[in-house]
Structure formats: structure tokens, C-alpha cells
PDB file of C-alpha atoms in Angstrom:
ATOM      1  CA  MET A  10      -1.325-109.311   6.029  1.00  0.00           C
ATOM      2  CA  GLY A  11       1.076-110.202   3.261  1.00  0.00           C
ATOM      3  CA  PHE A  12       1.848-113.226   1.156  1.00  0.00           C
ATOM      4  CA  GLN A  13       5.140-115.104   0.934  1.00  0.00           C
ATOM      5  CA  ARG A  14       6.482-117.636  -1.537  1.00  0.00           C
ATOM      6  CA  ILE A  15       9.431-119.832  -0.527  1.00  0.00           C
ATOM      7  CA  MET A  16      11.437-121.032  -3.520  1.00  0.00           C
ATOM      8  CA  GLY A  17      14.225-123.508  -4.169  1.00  0.00           C
ATOM      9  CA  LEU A  18      16.115-123.160  -7.436  1.00  0.00           C
ATOM     10  CA  HIS A  19      18.874-124.903  -9.267  1.00  0.00           C
ATOM     11  CA  VAL A  20      20.757-121.945 -10.725  1.00  0.00           C
ATOM     12  CA  SER A  21      22.915-123.210 -13.579  1.00  0.00           C
ATOM     13  CA  ASP A  22      24.291-119.834 -14.749  1.00  0.00           C
ATOM     14  CA  THR A  23      24.910-117.415 -11.878  1.00  0.00           C
ATOM     15  CA  ALA A  24      25.870-114.439 -14.065  1.00  0.00           C
ATOM     16  CA  GLU A  25      22.701-114.734 -16.145  1.00  0.00           C
ATOM     17  CA  TYR A  26      20.615-115.256 -13.001  1.00  0.00           C
ATOM     18  CA  GLN A  27      22.071-112.031 -11.590  1.00  0.00           C
ATOM     19  CA  ARG A  28      20.984-110.242 -14.794  1.00  0.00           C
ATOM     20  CA  TYR A  29      17.496-111.658 -14.233  1.00  0.00           C
ATOM     21  CA  ARG A  30      17.409-110.347 -10.669  1.00  0.00           C
ATOM     22  CA  GLU A  31      18.607-106.901 -11.760  1.00  0.00           C
ATOM     23  CA  ALA A  32      16.036-106.696 -14.574  1.00  0.00           C
ATOM     24  CA  MET A  33      13.086-107.895 -12.498  1.00  0.00           C
ATOM     25  CA  MET A  34      13.728-105.814  -9.369  1.00  0.00           C
ATOM     26  CA  PRO A  35      12.132-102.584 -10.672  1.00  0.00           C
ATOM     27  CA  ILE A  36       9.020-104.546 -11.663  1.00  0.00           C
ATOM     28  CA  LEU A  37       8.914-106.339  -8.302  1.00  0.00           C
ATOM     29  CA  THR A  38       9.268-103.029  -6.462  1.00  0.00           C
ATOM     30  CA  ARG A  39       6.362-101.520  -8.440  1.00  0.00           C
ATOM     31  CA  TYR A  40       4.142-104.299  -7.078  1.00  0.00           C
ATOM     32  CA  GLY A  41       5.293-103.736  -3.507  1.00  0.00           C
ATOM     33  CA  GLY A  42       7.233-107.004  -3.558  1.00  0.00           C
ATOM     34  CA  SER A  43      10.607-107.761  -2.013  1.00  0.00           C
ATOM     35  CA  PHE A  44      12.997-110.551  -1.131  1.00  0.00           C
ATOM     36  CA  GLY A  45      13.013-111.452   2.554  1.00  0.00           C
ATOM     37  CA  TYR A  46      15.745-114.083   2.688  1.00  0.00           C
ATOM     38  CA  ASP A  47      18.173-115.284   0.025  1.00  0.00           C
ATOM     39  CA  PHE A  48      20.623-118.155   0.433  1.00  0.00           C
ATOM     40  CA  GLU A  49      23.144-119.954  -1.751  1.00  0.00           C
ATOM     41  CA  VAL A  50      22.936-123.569  -0.601  1.00  0.00           C
ATOM     42  CA  SER A  51      25.863-125.971  -0.785  1.00  0.00           C
ATOM     43  CA  LYS A  52      24.224-129.073   0.676  1.00  0.00           C
ATOM     44  CA  VAL A  53      20.590-130.201   0.826  1.00  0.00           C
ATOM     45  CA  LEU A  54      19.944-132.776   3.543  1.00  0.00           C
ATOM     46  CA  LYS A  55      16.306-133.559   2.743  1.00  0.00           C
ATOM     47  CA  SER A  56      14.136-132.702  -0.227  1.00  0.00           C
ATOM     48  CA  LYS A  57      10.776-133.661  -1.679  1.00  0.00           C
ATOM     49  CA  THR A  58      12.057-133.238  -5.242  1.00  0.00           C
ATOM     50  CA  GLU A  59      14.703-135.111  -7.189  1.00  0.00           C
ATOM     51  CA  HIS A  60      15.942-131.819  -8.663  1.00  0.00           C
ATOM     52  CA  HIS A  61      19.047-130.172  -7.247  1.00  0.00           C
ATOM     53  CA  ILE A  62      18.603-126.986  -5.207  1.00  0.00           C
ATOM     54  CA  ASN A  63      21.431-124.501  -4.772  1.00  0.00           C
ATOM     55  CA  ARG A  64      19.463-121.304  -4.071  1.00  0.00           C
ATOM     56  CA  VAL A  65      16.653-120.756  -1.550  1.00  0.00           C
ATOM     57  CA  PHE A  66      14.799-117.492  -1.029  1.00  0.00           C
ATOM     58  CA  THR A  67      11.568-115.917   0.095  1.00  0.00           C
ATOM     59  CA  ILE A  68       9.727-113.414  -2.053  1.00  0.00           C
ATOM     60  CA  GLU A  69       7.055-111.320  -0.387  1.00  0.00           C
ATOM     61  CA  PHE A  70       4.016-109.428  -1.669  1.00  0.00           C
ATOM     62  CA  PRO A  71       1.193-107.384  -0.146  1.00  0.00           C
ATOM     63  CA  SER A  72      -1.283-110.168  -1.077  1.00  0.00           C
ATOM     64  CA  GLN A  73      -1.635-113.352  -3.103  1.00  0.00           C
ATOM     65  CA  THR A  74      -3.554-111.411  -5.755  1.00  0.00           C
ATOM     66  CA  VAL A  75      -0.658-108.954  -6.131  1.00  0.00           C
ATOM     67  CA  MET A  76       1.786-111.877  -6.363  1.00  0.00           C
ATOM     68  CA  ASP A  77      -0.277-113.535  -9.102  1.00  0.00           C
ATOM     69  CA  THR A  78      -0.545-110.243 -10.996  1.00  0.00           C
ATOM     70  CA  PHE A  79       3.237-109.719 -10.775  1.00  0.00           C
ATOM     71  CA  PHE A  80       4.051-113.194 -12.124  1.00  0.00           C
ATOM     72  CA  ASN A  81       1.646-112.608 -15.051  1.00  0.00           C
ATOM     73  CA  ASP A  82       2.828-109.075 -15.842  1.00  0.00           C
ATOM     74  CA  PRO A  83       3.848-108.917 -19.537  1.00  0.00           C
ATOM     75  CA  GLU A  84       7.020-106.941 -18.752  1.00  0.00           C
ATOM     76  CA  TYR A  85       8.035-109.504 -16.109  1.00  0.00           C
ATOM     77  CA  LEU A  86       7.354-112.385 -18.524  1.00  0.00           C
ATOM     78  CA  VAL A  87       9.779-110.858 -21.054  1.00  0.00           C
ATOM     79  CA  VAL A  88      12.490-110.612 -18.367  1.00  0.00           C
ATOM     80  CA  LYS A  89      11.768-114.173 -17.261  1.00  0.00           C
ATOM     81  CA  GLN A  90      12.051-115.490 -20.822  1.00  0.00           C
ATOM     82  CA  ARG A  91      15.211-113.495 -21.527  1.00  0.00           C
ATOM     83  CA  HIS A  92      17.148-114.335 -18.351  1.00  0.00           C
ATOM     84  CA  PHE A  93      15.463-116.764 -15.938  1.00  0.00           C
ATOM     85  CA  MET A  94      14.753-119.491 -18.478  1.00  0.00           C
ATOM     86  CA  HIS A  95      18.448-119.506 -19.484  1.00  0.00           C
ATOM     87  CA  SER A  96      19.885-119.452 -15.975  1.00  0.00           C
ATOM     88  CA  VAL A  97      17.692-121.782 -13.894  1.00  0.00           C
ATOM     89  CA  SER A  98      17.412-125.469 -14.703  1.00  0.00           C
ATOM     90  CA  HIS A  99      14.640-126.110 -12.170  1.00  0.00           C
ATOM     91  CA  ALA A 100      12.420-124.178  -9.774  1.00  0.00           C
ATOM     92  CA  THR A 101      10.645-125.733  -6.794  1.00  0.00           C
ATOM     93  CA  VAL A 102       7.903-123.973  -4.864  1.00  0.00           C
ATOM     94  CA  ILE A 103       8.671-124.967  -1.280  1.00  0.00           C
ATOM     95  CA  GLY A 104       5.811-123.064   0.286  1.00  0.00           C
ATOM     96  CA  LEU A 105       3.131-120.403  -0.100  1.00  0.00           C
ATOM     97  CA  HIS A 106       1.514-118.718   2.885  1.00  0.00           C
ATOM     98  CA  GLU A 107       0.034-115.571   4.333  1.00  0.00           C
ATOM     99  CA  THR A 108       2.268-113.563   6.631  1.00  0.00           C
ATOM    100  CA  THR A 109       1.685-111.023   9.362  1.00  0.00           C
ATOM    101  CA  LEU A 110       4.906-109.133   8.556  1.00  0.00           C
TER     102      LEU A 110
END
């Protein structure tokens, strides 16, 4: 069993967001995490949020506990503050669920 988070973002600075992804990948890999799908979205037909979404992806972990530990890792939080907070104007959690993959 694994755990998957489906996210919708409004990326406002693509170059800075790419720096975020590059900086967080080694940390994500250490936790056994990975990206399953990753899309740049040009048109949203239906949404439960008023915030714009232009990026949708899945991020996968061995378990929910591992996911929670990753997102609270001090090294990850520095990367998030340095790059994510300056490149994403809004983040929407679309879904969280266990997976069999």
C-alpha cells in the first residue's frame, strides 16, 4: 500500500517553481516519494475552489505517515520557504488516498 496526494496549483513564477522542484527532489527521494503524474493545465472546466489552477500533479509516498514526515522535514521546509512560497500563489489539495501501486 502507498499513499497519494493529488494537488492543483496556481504557479505564478515557473522558473522559481522549477528551482523548488529541483531542490526538493533529493529530499523527496530520501523518503521514498515520487511524482506519478504532472500536468500543465490551460483550461479548468470545473473546480471547487475560486483559485486558478494551472498545474496538477500526483505525489506518492510509501504511507501517509511518511508523507506527513516529509512535509514537516526541516530541510524541506527551508526549500519550501525559499522557492515554493515565492512561485505558487495558491495550492489546492484535490485528493488524498491510499493506493495499491
